[in-house]
Structure formats: C-alpha cells, structure tokens
Tab-separated table of C-alpha atoms in Angstrom:
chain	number	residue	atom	x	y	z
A	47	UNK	CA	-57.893	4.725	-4.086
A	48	UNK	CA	-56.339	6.394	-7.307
A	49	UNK	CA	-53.422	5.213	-8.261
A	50	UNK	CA	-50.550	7.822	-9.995
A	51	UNK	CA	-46.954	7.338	-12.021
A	52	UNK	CA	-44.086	8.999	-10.343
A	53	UNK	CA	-42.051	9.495	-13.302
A	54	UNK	CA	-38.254	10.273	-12.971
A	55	UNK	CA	-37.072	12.699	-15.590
A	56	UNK	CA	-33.932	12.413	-17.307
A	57	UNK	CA	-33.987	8.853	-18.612
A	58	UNK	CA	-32.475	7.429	-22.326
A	59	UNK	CA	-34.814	4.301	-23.421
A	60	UNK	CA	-32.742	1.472	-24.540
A	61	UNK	CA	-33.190	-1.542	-25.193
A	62	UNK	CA	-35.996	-3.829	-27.199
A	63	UNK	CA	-40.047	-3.751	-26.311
A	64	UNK	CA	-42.570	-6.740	-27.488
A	65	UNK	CA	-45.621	-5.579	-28.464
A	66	UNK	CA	-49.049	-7.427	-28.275
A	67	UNK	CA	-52.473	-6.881	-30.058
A	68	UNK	CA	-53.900	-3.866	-30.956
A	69	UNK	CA	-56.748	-2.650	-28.558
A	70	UNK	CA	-58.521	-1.348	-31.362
A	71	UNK	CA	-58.951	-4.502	-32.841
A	72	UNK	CA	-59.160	-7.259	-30.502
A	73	UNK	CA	-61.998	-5.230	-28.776
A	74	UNK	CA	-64.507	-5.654	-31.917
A	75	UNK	CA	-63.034	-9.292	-33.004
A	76	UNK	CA	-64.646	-10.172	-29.953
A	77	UNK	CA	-68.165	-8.472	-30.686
A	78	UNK	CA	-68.158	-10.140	-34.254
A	79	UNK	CA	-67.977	-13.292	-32.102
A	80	UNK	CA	-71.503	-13.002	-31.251
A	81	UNK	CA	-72.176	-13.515	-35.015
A	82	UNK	CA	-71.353	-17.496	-34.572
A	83	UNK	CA	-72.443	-19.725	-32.252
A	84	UNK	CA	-69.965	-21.545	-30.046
A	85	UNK	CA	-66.295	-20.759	-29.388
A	86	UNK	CA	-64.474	-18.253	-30.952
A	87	UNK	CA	-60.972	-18.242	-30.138
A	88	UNK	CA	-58.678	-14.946	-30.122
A	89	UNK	CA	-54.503	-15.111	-29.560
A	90	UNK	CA	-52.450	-12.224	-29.021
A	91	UNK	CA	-54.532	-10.092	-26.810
A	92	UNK	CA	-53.251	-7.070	-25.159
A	93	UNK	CA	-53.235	-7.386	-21.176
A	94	UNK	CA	-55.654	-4.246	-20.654
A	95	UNK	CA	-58.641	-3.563	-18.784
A	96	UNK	CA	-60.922	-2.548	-22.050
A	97	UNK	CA	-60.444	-6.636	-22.655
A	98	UNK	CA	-62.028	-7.154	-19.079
A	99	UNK	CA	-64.596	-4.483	-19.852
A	100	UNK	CA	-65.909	-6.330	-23.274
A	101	UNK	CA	-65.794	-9.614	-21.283
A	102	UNK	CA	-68.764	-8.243	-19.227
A	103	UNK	CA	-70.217	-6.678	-21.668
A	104	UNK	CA	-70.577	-10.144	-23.744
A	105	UNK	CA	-71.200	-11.892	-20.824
A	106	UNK	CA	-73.930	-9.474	-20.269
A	107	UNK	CA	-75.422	-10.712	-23.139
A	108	UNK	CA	-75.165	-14.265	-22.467
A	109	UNK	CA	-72.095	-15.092	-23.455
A	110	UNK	CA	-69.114	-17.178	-21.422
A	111	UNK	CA	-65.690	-15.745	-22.102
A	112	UNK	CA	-62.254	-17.078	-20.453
A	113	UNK	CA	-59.277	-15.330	-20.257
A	114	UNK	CA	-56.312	-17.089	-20.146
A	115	UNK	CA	-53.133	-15.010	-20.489
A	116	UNK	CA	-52.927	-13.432	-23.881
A	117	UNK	CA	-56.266	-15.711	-24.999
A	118	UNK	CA	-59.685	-15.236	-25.278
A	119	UNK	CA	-62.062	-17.953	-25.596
A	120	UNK	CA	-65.874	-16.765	-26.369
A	121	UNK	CA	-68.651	-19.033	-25.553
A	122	UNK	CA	-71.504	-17.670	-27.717
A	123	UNK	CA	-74.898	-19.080	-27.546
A	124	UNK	CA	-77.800	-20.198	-29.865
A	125	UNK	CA	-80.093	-17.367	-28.533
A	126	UNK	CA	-78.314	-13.906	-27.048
A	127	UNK	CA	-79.355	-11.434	-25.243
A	128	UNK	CA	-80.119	-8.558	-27.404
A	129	UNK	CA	-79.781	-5.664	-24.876
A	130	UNK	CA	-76.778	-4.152	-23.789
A	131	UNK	CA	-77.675	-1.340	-21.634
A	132	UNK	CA	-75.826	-1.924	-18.166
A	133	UNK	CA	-72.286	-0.708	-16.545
A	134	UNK	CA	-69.544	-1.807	-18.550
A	135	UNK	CA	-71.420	-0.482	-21.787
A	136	UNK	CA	-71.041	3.157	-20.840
A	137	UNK	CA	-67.542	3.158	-19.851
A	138	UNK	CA	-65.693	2.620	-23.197
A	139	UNK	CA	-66.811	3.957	-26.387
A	140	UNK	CA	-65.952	0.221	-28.218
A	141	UNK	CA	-68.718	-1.421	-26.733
A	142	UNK	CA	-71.384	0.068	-29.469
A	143	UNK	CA	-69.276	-2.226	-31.667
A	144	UNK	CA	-72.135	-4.821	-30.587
A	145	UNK	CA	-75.220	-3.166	-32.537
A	146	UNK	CA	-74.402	-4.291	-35.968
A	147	UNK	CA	-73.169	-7.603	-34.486
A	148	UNK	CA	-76.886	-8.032	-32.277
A	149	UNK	CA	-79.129	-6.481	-35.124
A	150	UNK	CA	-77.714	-9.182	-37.600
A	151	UNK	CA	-78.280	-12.384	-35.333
A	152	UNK	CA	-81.113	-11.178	-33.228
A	153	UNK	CA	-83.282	-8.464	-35.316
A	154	UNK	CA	-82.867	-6.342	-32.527
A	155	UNK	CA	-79.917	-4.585	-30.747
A	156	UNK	CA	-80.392	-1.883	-27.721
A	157	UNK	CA	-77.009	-0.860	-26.473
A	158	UNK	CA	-76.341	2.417	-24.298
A	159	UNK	CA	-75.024	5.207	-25.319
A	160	UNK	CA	-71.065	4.832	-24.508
A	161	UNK	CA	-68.355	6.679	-22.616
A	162	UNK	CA	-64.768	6.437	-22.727
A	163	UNK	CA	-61.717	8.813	-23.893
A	164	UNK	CA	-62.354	12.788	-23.347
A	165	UNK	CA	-61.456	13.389	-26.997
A	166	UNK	CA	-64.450	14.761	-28.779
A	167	UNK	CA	-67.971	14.294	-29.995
A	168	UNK	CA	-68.642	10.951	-32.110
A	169	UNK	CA	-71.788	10.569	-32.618
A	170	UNK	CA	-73.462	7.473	-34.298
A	171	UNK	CA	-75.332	8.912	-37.165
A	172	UNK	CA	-73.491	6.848	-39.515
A	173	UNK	CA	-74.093	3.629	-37.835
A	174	UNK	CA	-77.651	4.576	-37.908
A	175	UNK	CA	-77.718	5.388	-41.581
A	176	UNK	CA	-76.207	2.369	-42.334
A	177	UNK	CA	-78.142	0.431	-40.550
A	178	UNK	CA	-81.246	1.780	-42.099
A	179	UNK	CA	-80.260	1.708	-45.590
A	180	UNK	CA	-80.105	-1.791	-44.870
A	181	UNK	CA	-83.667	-2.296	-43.938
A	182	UNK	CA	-83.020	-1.755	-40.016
A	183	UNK	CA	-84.910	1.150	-37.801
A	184	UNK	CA	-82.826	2.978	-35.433
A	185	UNK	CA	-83.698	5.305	-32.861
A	186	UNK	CA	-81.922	7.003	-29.378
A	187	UNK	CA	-84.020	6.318	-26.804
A	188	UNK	CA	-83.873	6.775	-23.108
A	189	UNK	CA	-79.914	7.158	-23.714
A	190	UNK	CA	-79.513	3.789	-26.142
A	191	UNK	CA	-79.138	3.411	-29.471
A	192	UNK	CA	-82.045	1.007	-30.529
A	193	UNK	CA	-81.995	-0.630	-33.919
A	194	UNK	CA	-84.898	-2.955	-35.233
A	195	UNK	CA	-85.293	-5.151	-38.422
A	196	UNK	CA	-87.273	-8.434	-39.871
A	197	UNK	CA	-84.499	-8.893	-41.926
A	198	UNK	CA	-81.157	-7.018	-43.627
A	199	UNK	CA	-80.846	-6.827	-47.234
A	200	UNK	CA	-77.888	-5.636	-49.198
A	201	UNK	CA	-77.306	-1.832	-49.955
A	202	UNK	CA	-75.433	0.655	-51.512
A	203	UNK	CA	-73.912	2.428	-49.071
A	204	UNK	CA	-71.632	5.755	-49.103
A	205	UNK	CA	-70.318	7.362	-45.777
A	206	UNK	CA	-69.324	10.880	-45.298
A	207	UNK	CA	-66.018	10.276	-43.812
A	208	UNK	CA	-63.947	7.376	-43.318
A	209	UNK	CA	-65.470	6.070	-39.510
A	210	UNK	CA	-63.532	3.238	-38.517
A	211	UNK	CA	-66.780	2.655	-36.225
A	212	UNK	CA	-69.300	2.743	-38.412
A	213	UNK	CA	-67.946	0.484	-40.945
A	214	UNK	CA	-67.113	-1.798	-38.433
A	215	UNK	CA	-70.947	-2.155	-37.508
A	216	UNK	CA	-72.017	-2.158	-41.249
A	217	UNK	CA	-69.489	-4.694	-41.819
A	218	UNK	CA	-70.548	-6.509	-39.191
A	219	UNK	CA	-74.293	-6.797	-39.633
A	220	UNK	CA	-73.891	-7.345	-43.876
A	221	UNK	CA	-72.668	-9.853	-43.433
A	222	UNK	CA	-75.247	-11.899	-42.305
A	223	UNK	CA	-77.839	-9.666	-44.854
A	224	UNK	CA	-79.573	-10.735	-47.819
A	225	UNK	CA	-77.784	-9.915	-50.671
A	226	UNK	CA	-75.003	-8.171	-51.761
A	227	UNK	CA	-73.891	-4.790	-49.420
A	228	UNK	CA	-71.138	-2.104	-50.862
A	229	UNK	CA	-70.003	0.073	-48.541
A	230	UNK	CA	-68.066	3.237	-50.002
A	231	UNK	CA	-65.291	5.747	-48.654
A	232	UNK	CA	-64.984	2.736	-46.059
A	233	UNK	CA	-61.958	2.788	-43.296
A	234	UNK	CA	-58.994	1.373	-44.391
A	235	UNK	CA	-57.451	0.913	-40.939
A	236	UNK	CA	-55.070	-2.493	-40.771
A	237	UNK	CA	-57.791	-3.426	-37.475
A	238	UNK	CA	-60.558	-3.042	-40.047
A	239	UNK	CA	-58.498	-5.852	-41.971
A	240	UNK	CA	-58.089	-7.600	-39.148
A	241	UNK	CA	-61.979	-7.672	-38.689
A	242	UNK	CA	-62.269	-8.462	-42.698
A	243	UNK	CA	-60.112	-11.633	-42.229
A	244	UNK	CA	-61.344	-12.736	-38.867
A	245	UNK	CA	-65.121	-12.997	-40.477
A	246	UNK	CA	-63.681	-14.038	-43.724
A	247	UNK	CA	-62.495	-17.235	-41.771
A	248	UNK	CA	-65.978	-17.625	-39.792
A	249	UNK	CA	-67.512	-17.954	-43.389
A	250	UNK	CA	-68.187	-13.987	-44.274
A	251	UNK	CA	-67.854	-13.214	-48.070
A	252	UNK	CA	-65.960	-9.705	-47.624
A	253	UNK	CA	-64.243	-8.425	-50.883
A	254	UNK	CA	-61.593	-5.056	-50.860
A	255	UNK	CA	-60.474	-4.891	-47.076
A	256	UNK	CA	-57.649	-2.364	-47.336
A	257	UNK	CA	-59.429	-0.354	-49.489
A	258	UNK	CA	-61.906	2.593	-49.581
A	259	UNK	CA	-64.736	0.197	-50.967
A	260	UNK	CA	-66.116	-3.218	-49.477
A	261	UNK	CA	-68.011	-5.481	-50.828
A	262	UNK	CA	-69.973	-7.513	-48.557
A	263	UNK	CA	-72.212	-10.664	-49.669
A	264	UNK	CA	-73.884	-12.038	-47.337
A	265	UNK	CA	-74.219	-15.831	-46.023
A	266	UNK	CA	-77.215	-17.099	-44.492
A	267	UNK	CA	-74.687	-18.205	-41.458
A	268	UNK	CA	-71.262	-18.197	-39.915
A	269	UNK	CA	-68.996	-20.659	-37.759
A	270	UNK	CA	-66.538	-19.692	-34.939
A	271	UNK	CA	-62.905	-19.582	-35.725
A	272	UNK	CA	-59.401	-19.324	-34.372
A	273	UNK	CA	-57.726	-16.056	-34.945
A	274	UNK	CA	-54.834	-13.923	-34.120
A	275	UNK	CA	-54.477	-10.232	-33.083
A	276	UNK	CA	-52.678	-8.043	-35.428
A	277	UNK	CA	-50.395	-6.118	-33.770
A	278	UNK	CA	-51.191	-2.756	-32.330
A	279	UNK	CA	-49.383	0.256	-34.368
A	280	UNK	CA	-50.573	2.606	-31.777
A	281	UNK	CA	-48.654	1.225	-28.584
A	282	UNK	CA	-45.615	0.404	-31.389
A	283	UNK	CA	-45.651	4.008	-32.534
A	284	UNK	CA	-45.585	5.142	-28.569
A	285	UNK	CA	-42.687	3.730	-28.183
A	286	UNK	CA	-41.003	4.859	-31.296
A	287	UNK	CA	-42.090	8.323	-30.318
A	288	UNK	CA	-40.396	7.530	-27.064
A	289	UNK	CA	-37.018	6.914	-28.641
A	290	UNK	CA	-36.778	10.153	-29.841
A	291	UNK	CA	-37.968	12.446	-27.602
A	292	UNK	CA	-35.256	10.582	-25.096
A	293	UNK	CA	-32.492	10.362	-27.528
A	294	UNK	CA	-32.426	6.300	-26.899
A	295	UNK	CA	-32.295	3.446	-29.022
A	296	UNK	CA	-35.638	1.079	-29.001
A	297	UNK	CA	-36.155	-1.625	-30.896
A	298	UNK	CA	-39.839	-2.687	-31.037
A	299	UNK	CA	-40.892	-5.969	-31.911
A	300	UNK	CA	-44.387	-7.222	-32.573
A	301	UNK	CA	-45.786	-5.054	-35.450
A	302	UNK	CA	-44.872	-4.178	-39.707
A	303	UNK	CA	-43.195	-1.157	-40.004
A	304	UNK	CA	-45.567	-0.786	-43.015
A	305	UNK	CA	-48.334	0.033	-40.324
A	306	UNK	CA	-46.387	3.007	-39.177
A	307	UNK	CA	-44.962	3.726	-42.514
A	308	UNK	CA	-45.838	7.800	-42.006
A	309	UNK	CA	-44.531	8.095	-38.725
A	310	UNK	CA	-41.453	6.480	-38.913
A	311	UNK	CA	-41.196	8.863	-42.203
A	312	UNK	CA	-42.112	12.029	-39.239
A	313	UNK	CA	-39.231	10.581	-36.751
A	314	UNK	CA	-36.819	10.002	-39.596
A	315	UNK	CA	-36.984	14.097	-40.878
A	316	UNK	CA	-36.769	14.823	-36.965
A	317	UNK	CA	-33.258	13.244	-36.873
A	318	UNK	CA	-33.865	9.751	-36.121
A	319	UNK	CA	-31.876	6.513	-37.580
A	320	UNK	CA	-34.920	4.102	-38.741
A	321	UNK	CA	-34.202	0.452	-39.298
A	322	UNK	CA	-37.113	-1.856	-40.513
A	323	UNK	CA	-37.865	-5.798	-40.211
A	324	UNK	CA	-40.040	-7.735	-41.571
A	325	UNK	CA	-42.302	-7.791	-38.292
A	326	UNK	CA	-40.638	-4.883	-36.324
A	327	UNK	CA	-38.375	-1.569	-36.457
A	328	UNK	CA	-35.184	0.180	-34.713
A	329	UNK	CA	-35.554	3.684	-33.846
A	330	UNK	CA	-32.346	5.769	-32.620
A	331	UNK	CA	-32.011	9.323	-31.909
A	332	UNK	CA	-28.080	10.153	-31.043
A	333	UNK	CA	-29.169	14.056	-31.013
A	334	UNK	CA	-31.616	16.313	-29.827
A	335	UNK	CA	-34.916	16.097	-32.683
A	336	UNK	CA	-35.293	18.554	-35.290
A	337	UNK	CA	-39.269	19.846	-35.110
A	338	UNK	CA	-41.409	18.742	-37.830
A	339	UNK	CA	-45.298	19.540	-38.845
A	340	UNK	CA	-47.753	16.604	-38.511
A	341	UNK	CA	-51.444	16.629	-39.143
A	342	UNK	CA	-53.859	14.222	-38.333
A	343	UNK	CA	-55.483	11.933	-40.691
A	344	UNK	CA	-57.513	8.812	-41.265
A	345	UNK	CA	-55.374	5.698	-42.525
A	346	UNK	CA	-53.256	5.910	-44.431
A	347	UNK	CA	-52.372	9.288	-43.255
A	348	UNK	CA	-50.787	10.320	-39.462
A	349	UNK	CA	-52.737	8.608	-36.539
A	350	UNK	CA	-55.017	10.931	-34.062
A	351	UNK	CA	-54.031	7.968	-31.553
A	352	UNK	CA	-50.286	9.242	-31.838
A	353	UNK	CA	-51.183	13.089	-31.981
A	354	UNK	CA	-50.039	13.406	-28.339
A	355	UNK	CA	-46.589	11.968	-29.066
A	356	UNK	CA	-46.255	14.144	-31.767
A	357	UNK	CA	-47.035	17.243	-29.410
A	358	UNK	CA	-44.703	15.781	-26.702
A	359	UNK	CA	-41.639	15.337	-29.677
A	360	UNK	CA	-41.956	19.043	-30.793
A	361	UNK	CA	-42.023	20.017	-27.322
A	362	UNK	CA	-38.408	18.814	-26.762
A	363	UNK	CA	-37.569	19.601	-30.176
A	364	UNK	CA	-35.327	22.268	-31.800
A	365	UNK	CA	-37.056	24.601	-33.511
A	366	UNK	CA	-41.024	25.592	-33.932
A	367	UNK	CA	-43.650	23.555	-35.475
A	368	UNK	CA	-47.521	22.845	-36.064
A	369	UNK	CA	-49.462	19.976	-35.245
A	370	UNK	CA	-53.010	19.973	-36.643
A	371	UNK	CA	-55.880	17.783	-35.461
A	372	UNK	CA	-58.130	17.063	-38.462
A	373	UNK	CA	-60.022	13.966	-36.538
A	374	UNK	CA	-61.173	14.923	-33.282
A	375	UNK	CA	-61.860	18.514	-32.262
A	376	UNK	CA	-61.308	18.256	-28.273
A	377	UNK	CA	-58.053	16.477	-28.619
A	378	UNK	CA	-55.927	19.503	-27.827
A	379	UNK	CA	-57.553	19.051	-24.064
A	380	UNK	CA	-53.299	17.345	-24.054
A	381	UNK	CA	-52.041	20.641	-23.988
A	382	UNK	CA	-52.953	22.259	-20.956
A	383	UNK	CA	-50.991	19.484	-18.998
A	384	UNK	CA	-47.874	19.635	-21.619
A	385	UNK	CA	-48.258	23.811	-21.009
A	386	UNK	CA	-47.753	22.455	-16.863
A	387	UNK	CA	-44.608	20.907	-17.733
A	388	UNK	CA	-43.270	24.064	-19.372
A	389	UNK	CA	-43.779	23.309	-23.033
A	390	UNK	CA	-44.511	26.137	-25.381
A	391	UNK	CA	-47.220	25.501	-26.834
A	392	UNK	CA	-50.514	27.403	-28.202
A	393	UNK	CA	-53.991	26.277	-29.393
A	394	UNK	CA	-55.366	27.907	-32.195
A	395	UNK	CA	-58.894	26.066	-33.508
A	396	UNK	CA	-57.443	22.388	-34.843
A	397	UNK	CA	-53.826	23.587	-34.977
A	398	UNK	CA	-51.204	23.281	-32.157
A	399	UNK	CA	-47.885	25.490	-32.267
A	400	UNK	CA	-44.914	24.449	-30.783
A	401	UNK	CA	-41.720	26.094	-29.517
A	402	UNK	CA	-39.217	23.526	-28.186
A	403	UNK	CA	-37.825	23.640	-25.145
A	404	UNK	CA	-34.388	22.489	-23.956
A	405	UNK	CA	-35.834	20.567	-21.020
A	406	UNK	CA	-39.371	20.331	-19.375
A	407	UNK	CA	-40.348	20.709	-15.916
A	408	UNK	CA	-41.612	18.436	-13.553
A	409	UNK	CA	-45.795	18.858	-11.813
A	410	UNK	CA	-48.528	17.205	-11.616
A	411	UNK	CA	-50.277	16.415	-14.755
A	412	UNK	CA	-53.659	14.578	-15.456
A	413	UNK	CA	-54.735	12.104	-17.962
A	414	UNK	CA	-57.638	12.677	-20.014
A	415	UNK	CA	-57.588	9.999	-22.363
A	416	UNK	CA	-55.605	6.808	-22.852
A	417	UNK	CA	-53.298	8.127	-25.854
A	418	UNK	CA	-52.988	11.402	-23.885
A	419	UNK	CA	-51.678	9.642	-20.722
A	420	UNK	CA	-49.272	7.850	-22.640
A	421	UNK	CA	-47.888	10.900	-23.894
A	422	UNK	CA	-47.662	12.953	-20.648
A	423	UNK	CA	-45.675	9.738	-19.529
A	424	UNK	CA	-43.167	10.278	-22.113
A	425	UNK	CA	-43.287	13.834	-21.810
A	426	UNK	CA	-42.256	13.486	-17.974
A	427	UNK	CA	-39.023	11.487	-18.976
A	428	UNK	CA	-37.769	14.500	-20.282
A	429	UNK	CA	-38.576	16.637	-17.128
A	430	UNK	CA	-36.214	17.448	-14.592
A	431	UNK	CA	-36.818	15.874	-11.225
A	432	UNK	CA	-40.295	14.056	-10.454
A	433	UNK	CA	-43.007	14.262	-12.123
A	434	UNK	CA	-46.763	13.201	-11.057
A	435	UNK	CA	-49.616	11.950	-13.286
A	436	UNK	CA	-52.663	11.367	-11.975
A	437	UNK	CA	-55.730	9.238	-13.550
A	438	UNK	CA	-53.599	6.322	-14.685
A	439	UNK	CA	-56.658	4.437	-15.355
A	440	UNK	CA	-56.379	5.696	-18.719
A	441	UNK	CA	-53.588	4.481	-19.735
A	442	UNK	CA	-54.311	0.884	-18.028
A	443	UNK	CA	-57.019	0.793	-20.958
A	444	UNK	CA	-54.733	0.645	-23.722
A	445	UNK	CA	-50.853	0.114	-22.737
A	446	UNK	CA	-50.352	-3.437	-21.254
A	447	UNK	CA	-47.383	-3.633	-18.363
A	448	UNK	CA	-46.714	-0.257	-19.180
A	449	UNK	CA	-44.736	0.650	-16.187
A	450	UNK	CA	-42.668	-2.484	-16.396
A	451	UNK	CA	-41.825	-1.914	-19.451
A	452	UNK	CA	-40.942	1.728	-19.236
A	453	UNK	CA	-38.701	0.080	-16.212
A	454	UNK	CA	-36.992	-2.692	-18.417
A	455	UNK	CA	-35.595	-0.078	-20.941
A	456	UNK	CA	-34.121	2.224	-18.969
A	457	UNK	CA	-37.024	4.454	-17.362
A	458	UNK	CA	-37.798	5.392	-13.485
A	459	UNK	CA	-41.415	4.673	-13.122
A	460	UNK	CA	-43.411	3.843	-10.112
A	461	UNK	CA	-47.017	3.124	-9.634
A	462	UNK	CA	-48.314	4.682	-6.361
C-alpha cells in the first residue's frame, strides 16, 4: 500500500537537526569499491533506501555488502560480475555509476539503462565519449549501455558541460588506465572530492579535485580502504530553506557552511540571521522573507537539488521573484503541485515567476522526485489546515528519518 505525509500547516521549526552523508556521494563511493578487491569500508551513511538499492545492485554483481547502522562494509571479489542489467539497476539513475568502475577491472561493463527522479533527460553521451577516448567501445543495446575494451590508456579529455556523472565514471575507470588521463571542464562538486579522496586512499593517483581539471595517472592496482561520508549539503540546505520559509530558528549540524556558501548568501538577502561553524550553521528568520532571484547552476553556483526550496521560499515570500532552471529542463514539473497549494506561480521555458502569498492552502499534492517531495513537505508547513502528499517513496530515497525529524523540531507530520 502507498504510504502519504499528513502535514499540519502552521508550524515554526526550532530547534537543532544532525545531518548524515550525502546521498550523492556515498552512492558512487560504493561503486568505486568494486575497483579493489576485499573490504571497503564506508562511515557516515545516510539511512535511505537508494543505499539498499546499490546494495543489490553490487550484490548483483557478486559482491557481499553489510549494513550495519550508518556503515557499509563491501565484500568485493577477485572476479565480478560484469553485467548489471536486473531490477534495482533501473530504478535509480546512480546505479550507471558502475560502468566506468566494471570497464576498468573487468574489460567489460553492461549495465541497464536507469530510472529514477522525473527531472529531465540525461543522457550518457558523455560517459560514452569518455569512455571511448580512452580506448573503450560503447554501445546502447537492447536498453543497456555496453562498454568494451582490452585495455584503457590515458587521454585528453574535454566535456561539454560540467556532468557530475560522467566524470565520476571517467574518474573512475582512469584510474586503473595506462597512462596519464586529463579530464577538462570536470565537476567540481564537494561529492566528486569525496570520490577523489576515497580512491586517492585505495592507491589512485588523482591530481586537482576541486577544480575544473583532473589529472588522473593511473596504477596498475588499488587496495580497499576505510572512508567517511562527507556530509550531504543538499538535505543541510533543506533544512535551512525550512527555517525560513517557517520563520524558525534551525541549527544544522553535520556539514561546512562553505558547501552551501551561495545559499546561505540567497537566505541571508531574504531576511535571514546566518551564523556559521566550523562543521555546521544557524539559520533564523524572525520575519516574513523578502523574495529573491535564484538560478540554477553547476558547483560552485546555486544547486538544482535545492531549486524546489527556492520555489517553495518565494512562494511565502514578500514580493515577486524569478527562479531559473539552467540544469534540468523538466524540473518545473514542482510547480503544478505548489500552483495546488495556492502559490502564484508561472512557467515560462527555464524560468519560474513567483508572487508570494501570505499563506498557502492545504490539498493533496504528489511527489515527483526526491528534492521535489522535500519541498512540497516544507511548502505544506506553511498551509493552513492538512495537507496530503502522496508518493513519499521519493523522499525515502534521499531524506533519512525525515518525518521524525520534521517531528523533533517543532513540525506535525504523520506517515499514513
């Protein structure tokens, strides 16, 4: 049966929040463990089902993996499996994180084409290129992405635009290449770092992480490790978002302000009281937010991931702004369901205008992605009455205890 939030409107968050590992990392520090053989060791995972959904994906392949509370223990073997084309691969759009992984320790990677998060069209030409410009063959076949090759050798390698996933596989299969690989106009995403270091300390040679360019030399093998999640920004963000559009006070523990640096700067010109520590930040909003233009943008620049909580702040907001999407083209999908709860809002191409309202109205909303769920929960705490949203599952994929937590700070939140 489907389970829904009955969200109570009219709640101030306050109080503090502990945040765990980003999704978007752990998710492909557990692919790069089928680079090593034997057990690789993650801390700090997030308590959501995309962890349970790699799990069978890498057991799939003939890995054993453990979870034991927030850890992650990765039994890889000396020969893997080298096809990934069952269930759990189409139902998240991370699990094509295994092709460079697969092509680099088994000359051969067939993974299926993956689902996941109704937010637009990414298709893998990139990781193709890559792959190929390596020495690899790639082809789509029967609905998987097939890649072939004797062996990798370095390359020079330029991508159009910064693709967090197709560096990741490049990254992942140069480093076990011949030679030395550059990869230019890379993703600079901190989980990209947090890939950079984790391989780094299984043996990789990775130069620049953090930077547009990476330089990759590769090593003939690599050695499990221990490693730690960085945090994840996105949840962190959510709930600064949260604190603003309720007028509360949240502290948020668990990741560097520096990760959010833009915005915190967005929440701060809306009206908000910012504090920073070194591994967390205070966000209070003792008046109703002042609307301000964001616009999507690969790292450094304003997350897609927090587009919807930028929508759901000017919503509530006083005055009229514009939100532009510069990422993913079907990301707007967000509005329809804000536009249930009475926000006044209009879609025009990649931008979003905004007239805020006073108060929104509680319906029934649905959840089309995980990020998009969030938001129409945060959205419905500033609803009168009782507000429905339906297709939770979404949000279980990316926001550990999300409900409790809501509950612990203040919010009126029940799963049904």
């Amino acid at each position: 049966m489907k389970e829904r939030f009955l969200v109570t409107g009219g709640a101030r968050l306050q109080g503090t929040v502990q945040v765990s590992g980003a999704k978007n990392s752990v998710l492909k520090l557990m692919a790069a463990a089928l680079l090593a053989e034997g057990v690789t060791t993650i801390h700090n995972c997030p308590e959501i089902d995309d962890v349970a959904l790699m799990r069978a994906v890498l057991e799939g392949l003939g890995c054993e993996v453990f979870i034991r509370g927030t850890s992650v223990y990765i039994k890889t073997p000396a020969e893997l499996r080298s096809d990934a084309d069952f269930d759990a691969v189409r139902q998240f759009r991370a699990s094509v994180c295994v092709l460079g992984p697969l092509t680099a320790r088994c000359g051969r990677a067939k993974v299926a084409l993956p689902g996941g998060d109704a937010i637009g069209s990414r298709p893998l030409d990139m990781h193709q290129s890559g792959l190929e410009k390596m020495g690899a063959t790639t082809r789509i076949h029967h609905g998987c992405v097939v890649a072939e090759a004797e062996k990798l050798t370095g390359a020079e390698i330029r991508l159009d635009f910064p693709s967090v996933g197709a560096t990741e596989n490049i990254l992942t299969a140069a480093v076990l290449a011949e030679g030395v690989t550059r990869l230019d106009n890379a993703a600079r995403e901190p989980e990209i770092v947090d890939l950079c270091e984790m391989l780094n300390e299984m043996g990789a040679k990775i130069e620049g992480a953090g930077s547009n360019v990476l330089t990759i030399t590769g090593v003939s093998k690599l050695h499990p490790t221990t490693h730690k999640v960085v945090g994840d920004r996105i949840v962190a963000g959510t709930w600064a978002y949260a604190a603003a559009m309720t007028r509360g006070d949240l502290t948020v523990v668990g990741v560097p302000p520096k990760l959010l640096h833009l915005p915190l700067e967005k929440l701060k010109s809306a009206g908000a009281e910012v504090d920073a520590y070194e591994t967390g930040f205070r966000v209070q909003m003792r008046k109703r937010p002042v609307a301000v233009d964001h616009q999507t943008l690969p790292y450094p620049g304003f997350p897609t991931d927090l587009q919807p909580m930028a929508i759901g702040l000017a919503a509530v907001s006083e005055g009229f702004s514009v939100i532009t999407e510069n990422v993913f083209e079907s990301r707007f999908r967000f509005v329809d369901e804000m536009q249930r709860l009475g926000a006044d809002a209009t879609v025009d191409g990649h931008h979003v205008s905004v007239r805020g309202v006073e108060q929104l109205s509680s319906t029934a909303v649905w959840s089309s992605d995980i990020r998009a769920g969030a938001g129409l929960v945060l959205a419905a705490l500033c609803a009168d009455g009782v507000t429905e949203v339906h297709d939770v599952f979404h949000i279980d994929r990316g926001y550990p205890h999300f409900v409790s937590l809501l509950n612990s700070v203040g919010a009126k939140v029940e799963r049904v």
